[in-house]
PDB file of C-alpha atoms in Angstrom:
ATOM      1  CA  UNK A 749     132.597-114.383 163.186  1.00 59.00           C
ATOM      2  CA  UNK A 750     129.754-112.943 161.122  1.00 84.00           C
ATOM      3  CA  UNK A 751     129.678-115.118 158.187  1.00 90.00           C
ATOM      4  CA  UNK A 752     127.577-117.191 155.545  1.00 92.00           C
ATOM      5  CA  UNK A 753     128.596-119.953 153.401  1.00 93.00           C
ATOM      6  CA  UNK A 754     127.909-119.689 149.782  1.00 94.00           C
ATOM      7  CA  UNK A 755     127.602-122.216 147.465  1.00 95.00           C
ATOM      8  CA  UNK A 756     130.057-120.757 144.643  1.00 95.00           C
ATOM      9  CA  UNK A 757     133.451-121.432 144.801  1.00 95.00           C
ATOM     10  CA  UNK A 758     137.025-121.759 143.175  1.00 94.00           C
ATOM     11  CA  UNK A 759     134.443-123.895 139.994  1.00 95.00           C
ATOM     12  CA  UNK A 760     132.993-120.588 139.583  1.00 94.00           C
ATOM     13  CA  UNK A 761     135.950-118.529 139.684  1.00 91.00           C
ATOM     14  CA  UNK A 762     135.215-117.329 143.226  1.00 93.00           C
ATOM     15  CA  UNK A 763     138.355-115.512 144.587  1.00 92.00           C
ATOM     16  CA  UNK A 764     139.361-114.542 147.952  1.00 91.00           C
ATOM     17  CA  UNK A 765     138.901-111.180 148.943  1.00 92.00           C
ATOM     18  CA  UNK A 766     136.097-110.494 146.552  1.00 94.00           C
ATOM     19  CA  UNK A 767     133.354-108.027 147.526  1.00 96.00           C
ATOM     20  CA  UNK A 768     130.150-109.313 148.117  1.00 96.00           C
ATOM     21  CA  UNK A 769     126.963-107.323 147.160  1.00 96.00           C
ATOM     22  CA  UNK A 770     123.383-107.396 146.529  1.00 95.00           C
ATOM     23  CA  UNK A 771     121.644-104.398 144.878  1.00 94.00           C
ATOM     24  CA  UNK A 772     124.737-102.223 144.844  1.00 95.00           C
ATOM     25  CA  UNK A 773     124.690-102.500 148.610  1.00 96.00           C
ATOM     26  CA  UNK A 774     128.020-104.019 150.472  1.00 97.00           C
ATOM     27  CA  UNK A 775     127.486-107.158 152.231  1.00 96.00           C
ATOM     28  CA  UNK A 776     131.083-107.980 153.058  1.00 95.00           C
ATOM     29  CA  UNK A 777     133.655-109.556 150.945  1.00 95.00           C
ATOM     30  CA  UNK A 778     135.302-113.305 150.833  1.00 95.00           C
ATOM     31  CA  UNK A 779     136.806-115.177 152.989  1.00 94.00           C
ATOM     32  CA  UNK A 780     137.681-118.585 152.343  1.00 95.00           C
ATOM     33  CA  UNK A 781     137.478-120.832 148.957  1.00 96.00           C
ATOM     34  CA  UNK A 782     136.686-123.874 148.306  1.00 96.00           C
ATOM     35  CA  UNK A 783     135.757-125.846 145.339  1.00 96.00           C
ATOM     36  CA  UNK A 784     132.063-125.435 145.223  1.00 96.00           C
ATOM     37  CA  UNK A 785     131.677-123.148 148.505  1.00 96.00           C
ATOM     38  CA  UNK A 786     132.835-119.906 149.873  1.00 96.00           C
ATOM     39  CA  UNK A 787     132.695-117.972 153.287  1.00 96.00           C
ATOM     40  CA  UNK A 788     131.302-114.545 153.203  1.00 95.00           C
ATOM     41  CA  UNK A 789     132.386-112.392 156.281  1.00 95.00           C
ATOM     42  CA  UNK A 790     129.776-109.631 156.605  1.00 95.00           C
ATOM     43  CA  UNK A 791     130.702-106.158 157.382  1.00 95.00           C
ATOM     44  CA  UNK A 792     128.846-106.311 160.996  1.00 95.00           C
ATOM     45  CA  UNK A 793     132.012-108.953 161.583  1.00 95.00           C
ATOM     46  CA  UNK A 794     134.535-107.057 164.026  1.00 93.00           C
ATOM     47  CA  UNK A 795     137.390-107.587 161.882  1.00 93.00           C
ATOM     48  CA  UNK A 796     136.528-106.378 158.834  1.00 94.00           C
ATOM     49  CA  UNK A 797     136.941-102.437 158.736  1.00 95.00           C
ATOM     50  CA  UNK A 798     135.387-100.680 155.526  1.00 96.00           C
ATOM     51  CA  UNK A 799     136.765 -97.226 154.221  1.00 96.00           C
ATOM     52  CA  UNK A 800     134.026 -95.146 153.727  1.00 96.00           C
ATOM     53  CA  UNK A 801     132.341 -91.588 153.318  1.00 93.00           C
ATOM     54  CA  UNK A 802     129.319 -89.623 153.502  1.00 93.00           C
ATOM     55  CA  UNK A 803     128.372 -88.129 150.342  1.00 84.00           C
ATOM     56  CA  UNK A 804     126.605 -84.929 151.412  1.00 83.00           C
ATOM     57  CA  UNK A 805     129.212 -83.685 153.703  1.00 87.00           C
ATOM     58  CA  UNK A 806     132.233 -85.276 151.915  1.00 86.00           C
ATOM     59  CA  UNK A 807     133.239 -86.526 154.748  1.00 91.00           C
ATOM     60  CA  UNK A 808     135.663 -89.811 155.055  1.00 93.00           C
ATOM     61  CA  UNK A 809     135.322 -92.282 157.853  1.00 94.00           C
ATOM     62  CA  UNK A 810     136.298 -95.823 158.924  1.00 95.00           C
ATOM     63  CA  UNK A 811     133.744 -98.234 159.650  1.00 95.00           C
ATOM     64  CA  UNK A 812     133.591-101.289 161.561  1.00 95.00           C
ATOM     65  CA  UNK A 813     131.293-104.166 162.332  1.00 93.00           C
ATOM     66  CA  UNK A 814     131.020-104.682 165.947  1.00 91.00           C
ATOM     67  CA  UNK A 815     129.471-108.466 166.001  1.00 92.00           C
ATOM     68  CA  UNK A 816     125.390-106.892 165.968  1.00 89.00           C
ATOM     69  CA  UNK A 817     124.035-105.859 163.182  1.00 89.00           C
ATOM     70  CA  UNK A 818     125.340-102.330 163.747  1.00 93.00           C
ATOM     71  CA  UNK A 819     128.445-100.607 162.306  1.00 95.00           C
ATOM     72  CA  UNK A 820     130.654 -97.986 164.330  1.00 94.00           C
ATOM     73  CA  UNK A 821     132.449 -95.052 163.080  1.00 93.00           C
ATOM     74  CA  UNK A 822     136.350 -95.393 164.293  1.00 90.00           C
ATOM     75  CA  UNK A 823     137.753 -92.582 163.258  1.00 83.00           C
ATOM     76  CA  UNK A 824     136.428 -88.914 163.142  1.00 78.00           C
ATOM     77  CA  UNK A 825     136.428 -86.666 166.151  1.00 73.00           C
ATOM     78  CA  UNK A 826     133.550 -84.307 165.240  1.00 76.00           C
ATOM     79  CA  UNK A 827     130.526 -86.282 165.096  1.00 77.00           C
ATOM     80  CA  UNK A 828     128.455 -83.249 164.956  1.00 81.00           C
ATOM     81  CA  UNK A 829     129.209 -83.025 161.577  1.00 86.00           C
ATOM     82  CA  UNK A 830     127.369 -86.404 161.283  1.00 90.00           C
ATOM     83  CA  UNK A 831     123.642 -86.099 161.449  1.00 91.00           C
ATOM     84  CA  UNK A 832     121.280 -89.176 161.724  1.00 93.00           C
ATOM     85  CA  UNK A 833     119.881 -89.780 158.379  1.00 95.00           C
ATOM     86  CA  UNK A 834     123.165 -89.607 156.447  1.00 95.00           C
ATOM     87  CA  UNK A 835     123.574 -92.311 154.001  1.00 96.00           C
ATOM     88  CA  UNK A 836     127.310 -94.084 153.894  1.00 97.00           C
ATOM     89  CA  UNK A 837     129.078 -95.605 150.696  1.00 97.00           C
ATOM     90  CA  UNK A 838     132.159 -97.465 149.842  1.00 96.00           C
ATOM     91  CA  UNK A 839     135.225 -94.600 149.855  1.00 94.00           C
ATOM     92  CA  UNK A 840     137.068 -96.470 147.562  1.00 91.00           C
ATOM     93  CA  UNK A 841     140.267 -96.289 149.500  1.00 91.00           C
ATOM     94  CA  UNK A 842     142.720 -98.894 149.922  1.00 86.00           C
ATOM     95  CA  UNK A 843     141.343-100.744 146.536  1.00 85.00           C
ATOM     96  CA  UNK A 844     139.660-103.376 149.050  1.00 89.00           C
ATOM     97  CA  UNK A 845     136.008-102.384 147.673  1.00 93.00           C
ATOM     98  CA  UNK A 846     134.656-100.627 144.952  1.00 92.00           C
ATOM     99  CA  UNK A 847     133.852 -96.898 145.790  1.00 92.00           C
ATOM    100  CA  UNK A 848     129.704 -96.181 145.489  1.00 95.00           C
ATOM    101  CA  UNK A 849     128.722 -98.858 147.100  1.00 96.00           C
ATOM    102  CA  UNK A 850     125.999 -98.363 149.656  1.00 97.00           C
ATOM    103  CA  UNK A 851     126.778 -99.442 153.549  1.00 97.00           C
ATOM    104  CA  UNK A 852     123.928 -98.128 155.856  1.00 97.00           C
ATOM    105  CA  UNK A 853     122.088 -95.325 157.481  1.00 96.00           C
ATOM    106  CA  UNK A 854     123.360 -93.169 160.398  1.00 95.00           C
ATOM    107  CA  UNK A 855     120.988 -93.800 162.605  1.00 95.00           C
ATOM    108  CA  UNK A 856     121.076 -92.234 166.570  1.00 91.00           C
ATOM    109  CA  UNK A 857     120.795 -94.814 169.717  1.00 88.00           C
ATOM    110  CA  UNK A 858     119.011 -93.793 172.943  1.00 89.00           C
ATOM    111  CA  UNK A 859     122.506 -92.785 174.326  1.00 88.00           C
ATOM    112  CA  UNK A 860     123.274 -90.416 171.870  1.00 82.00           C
ATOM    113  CA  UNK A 861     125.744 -92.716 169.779  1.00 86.00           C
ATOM    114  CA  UNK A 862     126.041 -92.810 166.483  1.00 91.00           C
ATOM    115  CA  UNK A 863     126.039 -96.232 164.410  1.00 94.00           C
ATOM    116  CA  UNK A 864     125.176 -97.284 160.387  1.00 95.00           C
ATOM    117  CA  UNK A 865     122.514 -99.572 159.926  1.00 95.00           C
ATOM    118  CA  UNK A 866     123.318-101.779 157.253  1.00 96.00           C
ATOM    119  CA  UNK A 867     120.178-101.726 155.071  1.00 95.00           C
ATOM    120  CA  UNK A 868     119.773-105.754 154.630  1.00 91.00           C
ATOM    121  CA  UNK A 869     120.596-109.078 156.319  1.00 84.00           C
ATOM    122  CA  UNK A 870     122.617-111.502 155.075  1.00 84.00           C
ATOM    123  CA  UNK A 871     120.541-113.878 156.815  1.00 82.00           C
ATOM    124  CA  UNK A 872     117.456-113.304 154.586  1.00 86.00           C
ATOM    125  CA  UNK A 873     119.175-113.328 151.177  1.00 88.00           C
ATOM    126  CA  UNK A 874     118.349-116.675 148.902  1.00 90.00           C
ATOM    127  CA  UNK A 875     121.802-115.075 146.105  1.00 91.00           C
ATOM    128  CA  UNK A 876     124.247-112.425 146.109  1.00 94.00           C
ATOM    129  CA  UNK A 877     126.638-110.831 143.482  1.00 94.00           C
ATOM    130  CA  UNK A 878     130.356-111.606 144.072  1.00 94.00           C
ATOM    131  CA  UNK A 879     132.514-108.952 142.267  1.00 92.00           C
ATOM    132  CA  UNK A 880     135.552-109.811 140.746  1.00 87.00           C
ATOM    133  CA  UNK A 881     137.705-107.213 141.851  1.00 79.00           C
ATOM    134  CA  UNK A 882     141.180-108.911 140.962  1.00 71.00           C
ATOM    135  CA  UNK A 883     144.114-106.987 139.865  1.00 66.00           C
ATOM    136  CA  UNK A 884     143.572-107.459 136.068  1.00 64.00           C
ATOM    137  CA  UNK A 885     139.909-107.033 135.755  1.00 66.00           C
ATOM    138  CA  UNK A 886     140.518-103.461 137.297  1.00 64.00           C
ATOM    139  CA  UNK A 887     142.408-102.915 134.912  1.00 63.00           C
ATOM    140  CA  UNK A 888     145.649-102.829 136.510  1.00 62.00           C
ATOM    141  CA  UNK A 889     148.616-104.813 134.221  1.00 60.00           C
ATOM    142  CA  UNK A 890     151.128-105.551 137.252  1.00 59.00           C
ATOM    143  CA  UNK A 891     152.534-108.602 138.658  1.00 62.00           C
ATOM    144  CA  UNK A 892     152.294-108.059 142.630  1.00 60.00           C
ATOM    145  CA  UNK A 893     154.630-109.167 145.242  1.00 60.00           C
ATOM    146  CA  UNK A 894     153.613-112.139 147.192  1.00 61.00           C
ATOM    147  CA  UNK A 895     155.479-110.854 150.349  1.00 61.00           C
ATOM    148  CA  UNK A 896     153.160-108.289 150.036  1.00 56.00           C
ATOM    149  CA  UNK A 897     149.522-110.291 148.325  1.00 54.00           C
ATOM    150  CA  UNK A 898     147.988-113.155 148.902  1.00 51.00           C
TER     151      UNK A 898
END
């Protein structure tokens, strides 16, 4: 697991699930809550996978951490319409992150792959932002279904 304890937790109204950022850029979101701590699971983890798209081309993808500090693109077919240089954000989709938030850089390895370099490391952040993205401060008045919510 790619992750980072924090030291904010359910005493600061830290919620699991919540996106973690810094400078508009997506870091990951949370994991686990404590009282006064909290798990971040980055977005290099292999288990989180992050709707996303590439402004310019308007293209959607699905990315995924991989356990290095790269991110692969799961699901398009054509990566020739992916160029390295392209800049990736937050789709949106799936109401698991905000859209607009930056992910990485399409960058080219020596193989010819494609991957997204994330623009920061965790690792080498002293605070982060920790959205709260819960049902009612989007703005959405419903009661969900615990068979189907946490």
């Amino acid at each position: 697991t790619r992750s980072v304890i924090l030291m904010s937790g359910k005493n600061n109204k830290v919620n699991n699930g919540s996106p973690v950022i810094f400078n508009n850029i997506l870091l990951g979101y949370i994991n686990e809550v404590g009282n006064t701590s909290s798990r971040l699971i980055s977005i290099t983890d292999s288990m989180v996978k992050v709707p996303a798209f590439i402004v310019e081309k308007d293209i959607k993808i699905i990315i995924s951490g991989n356990n290095d500090r790269y991110l692969e693109i799961l699901n398009i077919d054509d990566l020739s319409l992916i160029k390295e240089g392209d800049k990736v954000f937050t789709s949106g989709d799936g109401n698991k992150f905000p859209e607009n938030l930056f992910i990485g850089t399409v960058r080219k390895k020596l193989n010819g792959d494609l991957i997204i370099e994330p623009p920061l490391n965790i690792n080498s952040l002293n605070y982060v932002y920790i959205l709260d993205w819960s049902l009612k401060n989007r703005g959405i008045d419903i009661k969900p279904d615990p068979i189907f919510y946490d």
